[in-house]
Coordinates of C-alpha atoms and ligand atoms in Angstrom, one line a residue:
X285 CA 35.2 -17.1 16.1
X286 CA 32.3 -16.4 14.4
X287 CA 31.5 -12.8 12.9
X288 CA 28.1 -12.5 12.1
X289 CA 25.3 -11.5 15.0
X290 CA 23.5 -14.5 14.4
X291 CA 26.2 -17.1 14.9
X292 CA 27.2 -15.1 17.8
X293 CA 29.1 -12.7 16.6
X294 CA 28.9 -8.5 17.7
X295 CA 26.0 -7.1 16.0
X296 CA 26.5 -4.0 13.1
X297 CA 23.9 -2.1 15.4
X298 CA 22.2 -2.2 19.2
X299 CA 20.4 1.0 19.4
X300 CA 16.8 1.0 18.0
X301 CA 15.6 3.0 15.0
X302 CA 13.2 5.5 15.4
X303 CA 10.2 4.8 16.5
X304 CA 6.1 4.7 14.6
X305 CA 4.1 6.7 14.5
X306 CA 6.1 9.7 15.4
X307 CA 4.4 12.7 17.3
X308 CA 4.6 15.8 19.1
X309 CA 2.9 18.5 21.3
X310 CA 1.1 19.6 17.7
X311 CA -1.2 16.2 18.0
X312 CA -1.8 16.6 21.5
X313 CA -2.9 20.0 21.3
X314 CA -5.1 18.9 18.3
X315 CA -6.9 16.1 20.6
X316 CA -7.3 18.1 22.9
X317 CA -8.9 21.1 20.6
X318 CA -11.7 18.7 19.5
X319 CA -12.0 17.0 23.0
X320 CA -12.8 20.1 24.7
X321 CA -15.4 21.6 21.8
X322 CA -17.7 18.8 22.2
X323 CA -17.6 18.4 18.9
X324 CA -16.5 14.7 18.6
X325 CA -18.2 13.5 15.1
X326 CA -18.2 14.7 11.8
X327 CA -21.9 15.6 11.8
X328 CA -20.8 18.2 14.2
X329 CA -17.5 19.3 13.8
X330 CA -15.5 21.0 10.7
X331 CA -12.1 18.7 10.8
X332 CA -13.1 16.2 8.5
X333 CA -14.5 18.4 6.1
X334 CA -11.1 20.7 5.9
X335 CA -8.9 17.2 6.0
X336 CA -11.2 16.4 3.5
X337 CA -10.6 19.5 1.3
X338 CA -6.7 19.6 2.1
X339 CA -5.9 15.9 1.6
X340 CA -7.5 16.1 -2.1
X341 CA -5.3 19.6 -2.8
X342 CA -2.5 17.7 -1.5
X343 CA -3.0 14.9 -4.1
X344 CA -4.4 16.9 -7.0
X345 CA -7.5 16.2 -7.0
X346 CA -10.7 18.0 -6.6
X347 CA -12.4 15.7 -4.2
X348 CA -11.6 13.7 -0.8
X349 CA -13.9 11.1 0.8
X350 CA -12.7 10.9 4.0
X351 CA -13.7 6.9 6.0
X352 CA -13.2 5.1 8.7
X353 CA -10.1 2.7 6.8
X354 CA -8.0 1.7 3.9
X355 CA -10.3 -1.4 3.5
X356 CA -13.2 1.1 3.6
X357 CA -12.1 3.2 1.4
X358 CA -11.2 1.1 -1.6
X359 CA -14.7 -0.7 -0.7
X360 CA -16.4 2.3 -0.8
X361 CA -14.7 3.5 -4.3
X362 CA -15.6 0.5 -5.9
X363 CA -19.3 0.7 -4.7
X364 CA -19.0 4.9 -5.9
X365 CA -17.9 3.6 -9.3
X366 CA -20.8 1.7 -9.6
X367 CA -19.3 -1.8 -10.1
X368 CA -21.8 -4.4 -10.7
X369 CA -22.3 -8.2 -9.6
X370 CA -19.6 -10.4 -10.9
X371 CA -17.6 -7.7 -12.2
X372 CA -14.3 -8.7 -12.2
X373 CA -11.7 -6.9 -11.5
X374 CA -7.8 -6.9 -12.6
X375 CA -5.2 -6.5 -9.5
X376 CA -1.9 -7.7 -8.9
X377 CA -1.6 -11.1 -7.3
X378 CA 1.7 -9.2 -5.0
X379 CA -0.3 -6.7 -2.6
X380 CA -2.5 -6.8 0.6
X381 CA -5.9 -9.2 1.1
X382 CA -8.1 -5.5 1.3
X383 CA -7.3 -5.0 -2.8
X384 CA -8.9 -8.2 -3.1
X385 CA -12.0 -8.2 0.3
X386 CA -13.0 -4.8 -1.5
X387 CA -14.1 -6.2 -4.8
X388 CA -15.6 -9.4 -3.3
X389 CA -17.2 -7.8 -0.9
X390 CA -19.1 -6.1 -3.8
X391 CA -19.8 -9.1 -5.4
X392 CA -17.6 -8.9 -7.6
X393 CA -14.5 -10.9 -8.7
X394 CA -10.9 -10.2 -8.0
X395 CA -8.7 -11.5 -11.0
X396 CA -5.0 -11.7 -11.1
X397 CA -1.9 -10.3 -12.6
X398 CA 1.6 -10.4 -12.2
X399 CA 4.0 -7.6 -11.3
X400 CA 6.8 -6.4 -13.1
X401 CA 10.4 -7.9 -12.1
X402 CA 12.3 -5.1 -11.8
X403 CA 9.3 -3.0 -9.9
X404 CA 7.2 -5.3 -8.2
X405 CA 4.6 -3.3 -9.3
X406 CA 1.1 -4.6 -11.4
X407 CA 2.6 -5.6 -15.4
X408 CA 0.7 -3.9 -18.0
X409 CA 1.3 -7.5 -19.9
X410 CA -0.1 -9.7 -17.8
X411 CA -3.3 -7.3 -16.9
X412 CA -4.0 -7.7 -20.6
X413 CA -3.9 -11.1 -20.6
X414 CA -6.3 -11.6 -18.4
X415 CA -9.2 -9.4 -19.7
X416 CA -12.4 -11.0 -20.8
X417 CA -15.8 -9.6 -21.5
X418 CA -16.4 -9.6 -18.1
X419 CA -13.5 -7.3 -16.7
X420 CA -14.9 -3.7 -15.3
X421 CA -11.9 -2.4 -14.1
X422 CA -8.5 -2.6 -12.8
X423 CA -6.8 -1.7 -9.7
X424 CA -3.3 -0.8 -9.9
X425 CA -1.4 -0.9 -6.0
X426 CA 1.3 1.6 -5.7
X427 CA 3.0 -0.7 -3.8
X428 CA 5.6 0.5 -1.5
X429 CA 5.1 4.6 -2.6
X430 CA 6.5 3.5 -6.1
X431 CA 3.4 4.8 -9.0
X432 CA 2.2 1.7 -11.0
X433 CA 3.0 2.2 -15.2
X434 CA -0.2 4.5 -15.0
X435 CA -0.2 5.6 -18.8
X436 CA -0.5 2.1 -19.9
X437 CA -2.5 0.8 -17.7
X438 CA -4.9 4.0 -18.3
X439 CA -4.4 3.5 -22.4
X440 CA -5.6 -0.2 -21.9
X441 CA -8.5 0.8 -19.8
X442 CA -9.7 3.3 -22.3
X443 CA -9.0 0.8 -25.2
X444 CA -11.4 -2.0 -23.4
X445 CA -14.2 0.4 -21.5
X446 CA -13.0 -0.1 -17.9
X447 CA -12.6 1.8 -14.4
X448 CA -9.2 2.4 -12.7
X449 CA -9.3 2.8 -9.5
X450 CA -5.7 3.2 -7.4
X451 CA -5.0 1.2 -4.4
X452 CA -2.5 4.3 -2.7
X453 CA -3.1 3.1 0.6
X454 CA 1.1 3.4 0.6
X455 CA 1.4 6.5 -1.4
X456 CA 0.7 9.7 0.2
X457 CA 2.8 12.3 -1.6
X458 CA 3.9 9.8 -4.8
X459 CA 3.9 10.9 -7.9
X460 CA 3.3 9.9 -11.7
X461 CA 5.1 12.3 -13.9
X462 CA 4.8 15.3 -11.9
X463 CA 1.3 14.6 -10.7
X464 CA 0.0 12.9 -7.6
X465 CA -1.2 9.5 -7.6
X466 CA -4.8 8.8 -6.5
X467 CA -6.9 10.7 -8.8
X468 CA -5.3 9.6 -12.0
X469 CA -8.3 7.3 -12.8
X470 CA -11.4 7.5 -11.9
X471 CA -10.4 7.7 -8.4
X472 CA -8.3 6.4 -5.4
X473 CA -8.0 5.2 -1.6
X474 CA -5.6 6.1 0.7
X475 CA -4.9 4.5 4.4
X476 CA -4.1 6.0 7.5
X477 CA -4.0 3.0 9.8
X478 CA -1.1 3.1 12.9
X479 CA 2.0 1.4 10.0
X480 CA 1.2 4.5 7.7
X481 CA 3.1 7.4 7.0
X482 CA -0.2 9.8 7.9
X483 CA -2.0 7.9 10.4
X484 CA -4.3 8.5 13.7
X485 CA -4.6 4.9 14.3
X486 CA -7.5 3.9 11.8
X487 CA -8.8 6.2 8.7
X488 CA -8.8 6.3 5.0
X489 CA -9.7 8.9 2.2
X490 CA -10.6 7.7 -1.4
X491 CA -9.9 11.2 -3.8
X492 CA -11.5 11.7 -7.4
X493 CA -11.7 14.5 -9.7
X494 CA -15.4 13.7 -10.5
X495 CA -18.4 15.5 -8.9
X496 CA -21.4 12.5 -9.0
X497 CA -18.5 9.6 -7.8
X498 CA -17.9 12.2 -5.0
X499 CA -21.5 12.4 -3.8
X500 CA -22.3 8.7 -4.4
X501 CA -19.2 7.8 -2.0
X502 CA -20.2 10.5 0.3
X503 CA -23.1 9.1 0.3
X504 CA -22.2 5.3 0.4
X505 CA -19.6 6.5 3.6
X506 CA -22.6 8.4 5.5
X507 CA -25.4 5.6 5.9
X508 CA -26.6 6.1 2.3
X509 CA -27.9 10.1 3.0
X510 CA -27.8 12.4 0.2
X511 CA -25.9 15.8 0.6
X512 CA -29.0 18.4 1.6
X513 CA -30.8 15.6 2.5
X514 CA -32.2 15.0 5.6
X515 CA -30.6 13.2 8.5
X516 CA -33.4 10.3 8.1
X517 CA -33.4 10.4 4.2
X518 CA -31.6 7.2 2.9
X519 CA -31.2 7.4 -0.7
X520 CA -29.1 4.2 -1.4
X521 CA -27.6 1.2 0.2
X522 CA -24.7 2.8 2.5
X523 CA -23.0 2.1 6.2
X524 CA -21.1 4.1 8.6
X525 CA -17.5 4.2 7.4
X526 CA -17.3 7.7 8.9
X527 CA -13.7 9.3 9.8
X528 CA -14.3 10.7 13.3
X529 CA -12.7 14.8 14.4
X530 CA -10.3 13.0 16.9
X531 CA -8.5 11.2 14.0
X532 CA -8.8 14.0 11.0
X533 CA -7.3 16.4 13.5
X534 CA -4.3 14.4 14.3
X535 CA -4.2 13.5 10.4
X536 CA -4.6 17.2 9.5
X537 CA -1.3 17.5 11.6
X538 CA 0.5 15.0 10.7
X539 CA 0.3 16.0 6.6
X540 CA 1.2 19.8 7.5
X541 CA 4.1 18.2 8.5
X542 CA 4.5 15.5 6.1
X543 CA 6.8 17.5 3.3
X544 CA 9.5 17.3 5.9
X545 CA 9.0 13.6 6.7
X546 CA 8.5 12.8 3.2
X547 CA 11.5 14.5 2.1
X548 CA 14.0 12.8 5.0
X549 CA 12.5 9.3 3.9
X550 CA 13.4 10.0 0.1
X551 CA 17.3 11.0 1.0
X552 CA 17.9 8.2 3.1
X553 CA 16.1 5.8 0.5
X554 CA 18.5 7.4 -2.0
X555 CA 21.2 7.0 0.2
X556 CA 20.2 3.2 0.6
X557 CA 19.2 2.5 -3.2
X558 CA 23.5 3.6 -4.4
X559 CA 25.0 1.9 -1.5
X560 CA 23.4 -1.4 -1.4
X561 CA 23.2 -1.3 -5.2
X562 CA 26.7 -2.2 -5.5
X563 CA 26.8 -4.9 -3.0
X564 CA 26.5 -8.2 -5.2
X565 CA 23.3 -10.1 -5.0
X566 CA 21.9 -6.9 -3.6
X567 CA 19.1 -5.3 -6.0
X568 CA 16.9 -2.5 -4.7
X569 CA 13.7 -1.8 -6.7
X570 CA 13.9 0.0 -9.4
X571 CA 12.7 3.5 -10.0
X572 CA 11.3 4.1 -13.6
X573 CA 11.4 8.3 -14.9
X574 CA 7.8 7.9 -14.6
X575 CA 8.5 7.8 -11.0
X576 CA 8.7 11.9 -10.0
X577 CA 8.1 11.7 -6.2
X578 CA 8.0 7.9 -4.3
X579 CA 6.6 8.6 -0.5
X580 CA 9.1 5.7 0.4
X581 CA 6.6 3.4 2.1
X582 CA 9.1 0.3 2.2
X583 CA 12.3 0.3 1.4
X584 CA 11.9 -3.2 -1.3
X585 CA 15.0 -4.8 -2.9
X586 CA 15.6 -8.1 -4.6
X587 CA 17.7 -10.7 -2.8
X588 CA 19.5 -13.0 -5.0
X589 CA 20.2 -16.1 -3.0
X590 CA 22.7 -17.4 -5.9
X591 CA 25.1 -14.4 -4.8
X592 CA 25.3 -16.2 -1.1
X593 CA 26.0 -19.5 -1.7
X594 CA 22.1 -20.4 -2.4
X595 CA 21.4 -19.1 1.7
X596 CA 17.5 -18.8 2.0
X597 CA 15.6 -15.6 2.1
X598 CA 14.1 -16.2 5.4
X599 CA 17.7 -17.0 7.3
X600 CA 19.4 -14.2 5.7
X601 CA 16.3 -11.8 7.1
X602 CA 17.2 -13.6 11.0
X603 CA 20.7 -12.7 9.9
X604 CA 19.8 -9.2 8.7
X605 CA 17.7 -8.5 12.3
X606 CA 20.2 -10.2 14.4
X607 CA 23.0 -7.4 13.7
X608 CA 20.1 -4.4 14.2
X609 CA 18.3 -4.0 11.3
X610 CA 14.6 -4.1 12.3
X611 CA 12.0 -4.0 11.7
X612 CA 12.8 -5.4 8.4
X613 CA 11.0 -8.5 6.9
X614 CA 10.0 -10.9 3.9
X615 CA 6.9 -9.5 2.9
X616 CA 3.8 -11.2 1.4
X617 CA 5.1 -14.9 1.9
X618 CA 2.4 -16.0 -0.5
X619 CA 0.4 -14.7 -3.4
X620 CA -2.6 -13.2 -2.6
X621 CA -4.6 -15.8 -4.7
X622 CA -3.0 -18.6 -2.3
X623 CA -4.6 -17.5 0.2
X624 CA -7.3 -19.8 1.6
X625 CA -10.0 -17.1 1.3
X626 CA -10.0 -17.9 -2.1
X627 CA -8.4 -21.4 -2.4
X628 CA -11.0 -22.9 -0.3
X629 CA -13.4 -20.0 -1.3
X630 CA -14.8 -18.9 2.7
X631 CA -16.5 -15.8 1.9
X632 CA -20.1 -15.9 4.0
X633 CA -22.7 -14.7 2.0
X634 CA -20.6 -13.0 -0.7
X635 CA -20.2 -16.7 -2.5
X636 CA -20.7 -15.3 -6.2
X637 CA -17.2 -16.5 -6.7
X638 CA -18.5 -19.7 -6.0
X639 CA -20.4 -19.3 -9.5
X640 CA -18.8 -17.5 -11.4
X641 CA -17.4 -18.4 -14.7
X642 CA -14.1 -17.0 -15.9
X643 CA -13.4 -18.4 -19.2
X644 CA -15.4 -20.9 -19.4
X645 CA -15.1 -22.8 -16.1
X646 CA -16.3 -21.8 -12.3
X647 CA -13.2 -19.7 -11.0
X648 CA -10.7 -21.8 -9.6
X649 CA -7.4 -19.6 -8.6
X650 CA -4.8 -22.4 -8.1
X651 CA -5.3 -21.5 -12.0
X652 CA -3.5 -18.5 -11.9
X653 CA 0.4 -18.4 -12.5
X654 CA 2.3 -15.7 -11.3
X655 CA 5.8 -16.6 -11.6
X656 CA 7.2 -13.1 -10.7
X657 CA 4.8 -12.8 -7.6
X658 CA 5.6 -15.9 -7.0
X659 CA 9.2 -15.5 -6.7
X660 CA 9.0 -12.4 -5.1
X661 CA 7.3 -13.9 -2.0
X662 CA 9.2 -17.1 -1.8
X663 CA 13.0 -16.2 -2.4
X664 CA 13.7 -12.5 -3.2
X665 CA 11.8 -9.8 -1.9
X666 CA 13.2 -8.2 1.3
X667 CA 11.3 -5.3 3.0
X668 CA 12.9 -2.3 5.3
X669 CA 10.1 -0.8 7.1
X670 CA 9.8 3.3 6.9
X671 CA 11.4 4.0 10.1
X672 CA 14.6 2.8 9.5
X673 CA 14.5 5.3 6.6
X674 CA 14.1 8.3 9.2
X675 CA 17.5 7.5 10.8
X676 CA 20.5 9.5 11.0
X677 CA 23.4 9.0 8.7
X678 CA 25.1 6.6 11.2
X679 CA 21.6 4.3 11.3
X680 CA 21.6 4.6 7.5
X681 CA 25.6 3.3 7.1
X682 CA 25.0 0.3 9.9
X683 CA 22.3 -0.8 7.4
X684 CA 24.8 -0.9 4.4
X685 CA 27.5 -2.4 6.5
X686 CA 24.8 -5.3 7.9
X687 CA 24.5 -6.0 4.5
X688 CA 27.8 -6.1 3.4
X689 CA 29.1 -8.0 6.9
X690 CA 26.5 -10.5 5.3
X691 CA 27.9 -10.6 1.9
X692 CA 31.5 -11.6 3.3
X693 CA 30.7 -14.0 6.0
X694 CA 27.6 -15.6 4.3
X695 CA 29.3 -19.0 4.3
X696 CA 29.0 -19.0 8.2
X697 CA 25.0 -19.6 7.5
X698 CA 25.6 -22.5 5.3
X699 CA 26.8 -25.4 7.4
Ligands
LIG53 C1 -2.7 -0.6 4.3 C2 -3.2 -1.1 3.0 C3 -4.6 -1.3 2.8 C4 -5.7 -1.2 3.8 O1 -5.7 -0.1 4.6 P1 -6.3 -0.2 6.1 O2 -6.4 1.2 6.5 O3 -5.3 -1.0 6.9 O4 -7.6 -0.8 6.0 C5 -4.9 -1.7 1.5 N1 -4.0 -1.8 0.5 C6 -2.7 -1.7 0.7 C7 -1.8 -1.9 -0.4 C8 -2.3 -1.3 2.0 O5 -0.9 -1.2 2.2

């Protein structure tokens, strides 16, 4: 008789964890606020401007940029920044296709690094090896919530002339060393699409600490108008990637009560990160002193297939959602610079890459080696989605015992 969910055995768990987005009477009565005043866009209305203003406080930094996306928002920090044709620009290979659209889609050229082994996160290392004359900038991903190795990557920006800009679009609340990311280079983008933590659907913010970045993305966000300007004055190449008062009043709600839902996510990610820990094969992430606050976006940990018999990451996952655990998942399954975007290049009129040189030859990324990323997608890294880090205790234990049901009857997946 077999034990394991999957080979028909009982499953750990058959209630659901909770669900996403959570909500309450609080963003109802917020819809309905705006709704009723008539007052549906941001040209009219004043929640944009104080989610705006309270968003920025909450990450420490002076300014918020509030647009329509993620996407948007890392777009329209790059085009604040002032990046130029065929800059290119340093990411890591291990994060989602919007790090990469947002610099092409400036004509500029994304360039890849590996992540670190024990964080997943960008490596410091492997950024510098791929600077040339040509870099502008790098954009670090806070991937999962975790802060990227900020003071390095910040010294080695300084050291070669470039812009930082922070992909946070998973790190609302995270913090480097007692201060919160986003505005820790020359600025940052944040999502708030329907899988994130503050979210009315669709929306982004980009933050920055400096004045003239903040009008240009204002600007960039709002049809290219100038602040004072008039309504038909258009001072610069812009679009409409404007938040609307329906989605920054349900955001505004959802960060008033976000300390709370930060805080539960963190304990039962603590919980998780000393249980599973000593479950062999079984590595969560690590989380480096530089790391003061994490807004627990995914729950990442290394599976190490040699610990269970050589079982593949993808059948131990089935396994893993067959006794209750979901959502839970592999991840990116490839690198970002396997993707046939850029393999095969299909990028409309924003074909610069097409041209461009990158020591010495046109740009060809089945070039780049990422072993770690690499590795990561194929064979080891295993993602618990944020909800299941809301559960109670008892949700929080059936995830350690699915795991270690899997560690003792792994050799029922072999045959
Ligand atoms: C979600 C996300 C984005 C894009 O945000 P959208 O609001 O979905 O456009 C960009 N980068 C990372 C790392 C993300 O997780």
């Amino acid at each position: 008789m077999a034990k394991l969910a999957l080979k028909g055995g009982n499953p750990v768990r058959s209630s659901p964890y909770p669900a996403w987005p959570y909500w309450d009477d609080k963003e109802l009565e917020a819809v309905r606020g705006v709704i009723e005043s008539g007052r549906w866009g941001m040209a009219q209305g004043d929640r944009v401007k104080e989610l705006e203003k309270r968003f920025a406080a909450y990450q420490d930094a002076s300014f918020g940029i509030a647009v329509s996306s993620g996407t948007n928002a890392l777009r329209a920090a790059l085009l604040a920044a002032e990046i130029q044709t065929g800059a290119e620009v340093i990411m890591p290979a291990y994060t989602f296709v919007a790090t990469a659209t947002a610099v092409l889609e400036s004509n500029a050229v994304p360039v890849f690094a590996d992540i670190d082994p024990e964080t997943y996160n960008i490596s410091p290392e492997s950024v510098e090896q791929v600077i040339t004359d040509k870099t502008w900038g790098i954009m670090p991903v806070h991937l999962a919530g975790l802060p990227a190795d900020m003071d390095r990557l910040n010294s080695l920006a300084a050291r070669h002339g470039l812009v930082v800009i922070e992909d946070a679009c998973q790190a609302w609340g995270s913090q480097y060393k007692g201060r919160e990311v986003g505005a820790l280079g020359k600025a940052g983008a944040f999502s708030f699409q329907s899988s994130k933590h503050l979210t009315a659907g669709e929306g982004g913010m980009v933050v920055t600490n400096d004045p003239d970045f903040s009008e240009r993305c204002h600007s960039f966000v709002n049809c290219g108008r100038r602040t004072g300007g008039a309504w038909h004055e258009h001072v610069r190449l812009g679009g409409n990637y404007r938040l609307t008062e329906l989605q920054a009043a349900v955001v505004l709600v959802q960060l008033e009560r976000y300390p709370e839902m930060i805080a539960r996510r963190q304990a039962g990610a603590k919980f998780l990160r000393e249980r599973l820990a000593l479950i062999d094969g079984i590595k969560p992430i690590a989380l480096p002193d530089y790391v003061t606050s994490t807004s627990c976006h995914l729950f990442m940990l290394r599976y190490e297939s040699g610990a269970f018999g050589g079982l593949p990451k993808a059948i131990f996952i089935k396994a893993l959602n067959a006794e209750g655990i979901r959502p839970a998942h592999g991840g990116y399954y490839i690198p970002l610079f396997k993707q046939p975007l850029l393999l095969e290049k299909n990028l409309g009129p924003y074909d610069l890459i097409t041209r461009h040189e990158f020591r010495g030859q046109v740009i060809d990324y089945s070039d780049f080696d990422c072993p770690v990323t690499e590795r990561a997608c194929e064979s080891e890294a295993v993602w618990l989605l944020q909800n299941l880090l809301l559960a109670d205790r008892e949700g929080l234990e059936d995830i350690v015992r699915a795991f270690e049901k899997l560690r003792e009857n792994y050799h029922e997946l072999l045959e």
